[in-house]
Amino acid sequence: MQLLAAKFAQIATAIDATNAQIAALQAKLSELQEHQQQLLSVEQACQSAIAQIGTALSMLNHVDPSEIGTFKAAVDAQFGTDAIAFLEPATPTPAETIEPEPTAPIAPEPVTEPEIEPAIDVEVTVTDTPATDAPIKPATPATDIEGKLNKLSIQSIRKLASAKGIDAKGTRAAIAGRLKAIVTNADLRAIG
């Protein structure tokens, strides 16, 4: 009987070790799935931002093509700001190396992937054309927009900056400086 008791203890130890390895692998799987979901969210946000830039560029080309350079400079400035330096990149946690003990192979259970909804592309059509045959008014100069931005409350200007995907931190003048190249009078009326 003692021979069988020792064998049962040996098998129980092997089962416990395998269960510990399975738990560690499941934790790693969850971590990787979470990271994959974060990457998907970033991808969707980037695609949305690119689509919004395309829409804004099209609108600007329609309203005042001479301001396209200013718009490009504002977009380029986002990549050169100190705000990016303050962002902390994700630091992956070092995974523990798990050395499995040699055991007899066991057929794995099928793993079902979580269902991920596909991204939906939305095309925005903006019409600023008056419904009447009245003459089209010339575009408002950027200085007028900057003046209107500076008259907004700090809460309103931060809300507008967030809506436009611009950094909403800083003074009213700093935020207005970032917004003046991309905000239209329609945006200001919507906030007002």
Short mmCIF file of C-alpha atoms in Angstrom, two decimals, residues 9-185:
data_model
loop_
_atom_site.label_atom_id
_atom_site.label_comp_id
_atom_site.label_asym_id
_atom_site.label_seq_id
_atom_site.Cartn_x
_atom_site.Cartn_y
_atom_site.Cartn_z
CA ALA A 9 1.34 11.98 -3.74
CA GLN A 10 3.65 12.32 -6.74
CA ILE A 11 0.68 12.63 -9.12
CA ALA A 12 -1.06 15.13 -6.80
CA THR A 13 2.12 17.26 -6.75
CA ALA A 14 2.31 17.16 -10.55
CA ILE A 15 -1.38 18.16 -10.79
CA ASP A 16 -0.82 21.10 -8.41
CA ALA A 17 2.19 22.28 -10.42
CA THR A 18 0.24 22.02 -13.68
CA ASN A 19 -2.70 23.93 -12.18
CA ALA A 20 -0.30 26.69 -11.07
CA GLN A 21 1.12 26.88 -14.60
CA ILE A 22 -2.38 27.04 -16.07
CA ALA A 23 -3.33 29.88 -13.70
CA ALA A 24 -0.17 31.80 -14.64
CA LEU A 25 -0.84 31.29 -18.36
CA GLN A 26 -4.47 32.38 -17.97
CA ALA A 27 -3.31 35.57 -16.21
CA LYS A 28 -0.85 36.22 -19.05
CA LEU A 29 -3.60 35.56 -21.61
CA SER A 30 -5.89 38.08 -19.89
CA GLU A 31 -3.07 40.63 -19.84
CA LEU A 32 -2.39 40.15 -23.56
CA GLN A 33 -6.09 40.37 -24.44
CA GLU A 34 -6.38 43.63 -22.46
CA HIS A 35 -3.35 45.04 -24.30
CA GLN A 36 -4.87 43.98 -27.63
CA GLN A 37 -8.10 45.80 -26.73
CA GLN A 38 -6.13 48.94 -25.83
CA LEU A 39 -4.32 48.80 -29.18
CA LEU A 40 -7.66 48.48 -30.96
CA SER A 41 -8.98 51.55 -29.11
CA VAL A 42 -5.88 53.54 -30.07
CA GLU A 43 -6.22 52.42 -33.70
CA GLN A 44 -9.85 53.53 -33.80
CA ALA A 45 -9.01 56.90 -32.17
CA CYS A 46 -6.21 57.48 -34.71
CA GLN A 47 -8.48 56.63 -37.63
CA SER A 48 -11.16 58.96 -36.28
CA ALA A 49 -8.62 61.78 -35.83
CA ILE A 50 -7.36 61.33 -39.40
CA ALA A 51 -10.93 61.43 -40.72
CA GLN A 52 -11.63 64.61 -38.71
CA ILE A 53 -8.47 66.25 -40.07
CA GLY A 54 -9.58 65.34 -43.58
CA THR A 55 -13.02 66.87 -42.97
CA ALA A 56 -11.50 70.03 -41.49
CA LEU A 57 -9.07 70.35 -44.39
CA SER A 58 -11.91 69.97 -46.89
CA MET A 59 -13.97 72.62 -45.07
CA LEU A 60 -11.00 74.98 -44.88
CA ASN A 61 -10.26 74.50 -48.58
CA HIS A 62 -13.87 75.45 -49.30
CA VAL A 63 -13.95 78.49 -46.99
CA ASP A 64 -10.42 79.94 -47.22
CA PRO A 65 -7.74 77.90 -49.03
CA SER A 66 -5.06 80.44 -48.08
CA GLU A 67 -5.30 79.23 -44.46
CA ILE A 68 -4.32 75.63 -45.26
CA GLY A 69 -0.71 76.38 -44.31
CA THR A 70 -1.84 77.68 -40.92
CA PHE A 71 -3.89 74.53 -40.39
CA LYS A 72 -0.92 72.33 -41.33
CA ALA A 73 1.28 74.27 -38.89
CA ALA A 74 -1.29 73.76 -36.12
CA VAL A 75 -1.39 70.02 -36.77
CA ASP A 76 2.42 69.82 -36.95
CA ALA A 77 2.64 71.79 -33.70
CA GLN A 78 0.73 69.04 -31.91
CA PHE A 79 3.60 66.67 -32.59
CA GLY A 80 6.22 69.14 -31.44
CA THR A 81 4.61 70.27 -28.19
CA ASP A 82 5.97 69.55 -24.78
CA ALA A 83 2.65 67.86 -23.97
CA ILE A 84 3.83 64.68 -25.70
CA ALA A 85 6.94 64.65 -23.50
CA PHE A 86 4.74 64.55 -20.40
CA LEU A 87 2.87 61.47 -21.60
CA GLU A 88 4.24 58.34 -20.03
CA PRO A 89 4.47 55.39 -22.39
CA ALA A 90 3.11 52.10 -21.22
CA THR A 91 5.79 50.06 -19.52
CA PRO A 92 5.22 46.39 -19.95
CA THR A 93 5.58 44.36 -16.81
CA PRO A 94 8.23 41.72 -17.16
CA ALA A 95 6.63 38.35 -17.39
CA GLU A 96 7.92 35.56 -15.24
CA THR A 97 9.41 32.74 -17.22
CA ILE A 98 7.54 29.58 -16.42
CA GLU A 99 9.40 26.40 -17.09
CA PRO A 100 6.86 23.61 -17.37
CA GLU A 101 7.68 20.25 -15.98
CA PRO A 102 7.62 17.51 -18.56
CA THR A 103 4.23 15.83 -18.41
CA ALA A 104 2.09 13.80 -20.72
CA PRO A 105 0.34 15.99 -23.30
CA ILE A 106 -3.29 16.83 -22.66
CA ALA A 107 -5.63 17.98 -25.39
CA PRO A 108 -6.27 21.69 -24.87
CA GLU A 109 -9.77 22.99 -24.53
CA PRO A 110 -10.82 25.38 -27.31
CA VAL A 111 -10.41 29.02 -26.33
CA THR A 112 -13.08 31.36 -27.56
CA GLU A 113 -11.90 34.80 -28.54
CA PRO A 114 -13.92 37.74 -27.23
CA GLU A 115 -16.10 39.26 -29.90
CA ILE A 116 -14.73 42.57 -31.10
CA GLU A 117 -17.06 44.93 -32.87
CA PRO A 118 -15.66 46.32 -36.11
CA ALA A 119 -14.90 50.01 -36.39
CA ILE A 120 -17.56 52.01 -38.16
CA ASP A 121 -16.43 54.70 -40.54
CA VAL A 122 -18.68 57.72 -40.44
CA GLU A 123 -18.63 60.32 -43.18
CA VAL A 124 -19.57 63.79 -42.00
CA THR A 125 -21.02 66.20 -44.51
CA VAL A 126 -21.01 69.83 -43.45
CA THR A 127 -22.82 72.46 -45.44
CA ASP A 128 -22.18 76.07 -44.67
CA THR A 129 -23.89 77.22 -47.88
CA PRO A 130 -26.79 79.60 -47.26
CA ALA A 131 -30.21 78.39 -48.43
CA THR A 132 -30.90 81.68 -50.24
CA ASP A 133 -29.24 83.29 -53.22
CA ALA A 134 -27.68 85.92 -50.94
CA PRO A 135 -24.00 86.64 -51.57
CA ILE A 136 -21.54 84.62 -49.52
CA LYS A 137 -19.85 86.67 -46.80
CA PRO A 138 -16.04 86.57 -46.67
CA ALA A 139 -14.42 84.40 -44.02
CA THR A 140 -13.84 86.01 -40.63
CA PRO A 141 -10.17 86.81 -40.02
CA ALA A 142 -8.31 84.61 -37.54
CA THR A 143 -7.81 87.58 -35.21
CA ASP A 144 -11.60 87.92 -34.84
CA ILE A 145 -11.83 84.20 -33.94
CA GLU A 146 -9.00 84.57 -31.45
CA GLY A 147 -10.80 87.53 -29.87
CA LYS A 148 -13.98 85.50 -29.57
CA LEU A 149 -12.04 82.59 -28.09
CA ASN A 150 -10.49 84.88 -25.47
CA LYS A 151 -13.98 86.07 -24.46
CA LEU A 152 -15.13 82.51 -23.67
CA SER A 153 -15.10 81.28 -20.09
CA ILE A 154 -12.24 78.94 -19.22
CA GLN A 155 -14.72 76.07 -18.91
CA SER A 156 -16.15 76.76 -22.37
CA ILE A 157 -12.77 77.05 -24.04
CA ARG A 158 -11.58 73.82 -22.39
CA LYS A 159 -14.76 72.07 -23.53
CA LEU A 160 -14.18 73.30 -27.08
CA ALA A 161 -10.53 72.22 -26.98
CA SER A 162 -11.50 68.75 -25.82
CA ALA A 163 -14.16 68.51 -28.53
CA LYS A 164 -11.57 69.45 -31.17
CA GLY A 165 -8.98 67.00 -29.81
CA ILE A 166 -6.65 69.79 -28.65
CA ASP A 167 -4.83 69.85 -25.29
CA ALA A 168 -7.25 71.57 -22.87
CA LYS A 169 -4.62 72.36 -20.24
CA GLY A 170 -3.15 75.80 -19.62
CA THR A 171 -4.36 79.37 -19.63
CA ARG A 172 -7.26 80.65 -21.69
CA ALA A 173 -4.81 82.49 -24.00
CA ALA A 174 -2.66 79.37 -24.49
CA ILE A 175 -5.67 77.22 -25.34
CA ALA A 176 -7.06 79.95 -27.64
CA GLY A 177 -3.71 80.08 -29.43
CA ARG A 178 -3.93 76.34 -30.13
CA LEU A 179 -7.56 76.55 -31.24
CA LYS A 180 -7.54 79.69 -33.41
CA ALA A 181 -6.30 77.90 -36.52
CA ILE A 182 -8.93 75.15 -36.45
CA VAL A 183 -12.05 76.71 -34.91
CA THR A 184 -14.80 78.21 -37.06
CA ASN A 185 -17.51 80.70 -36.20
#
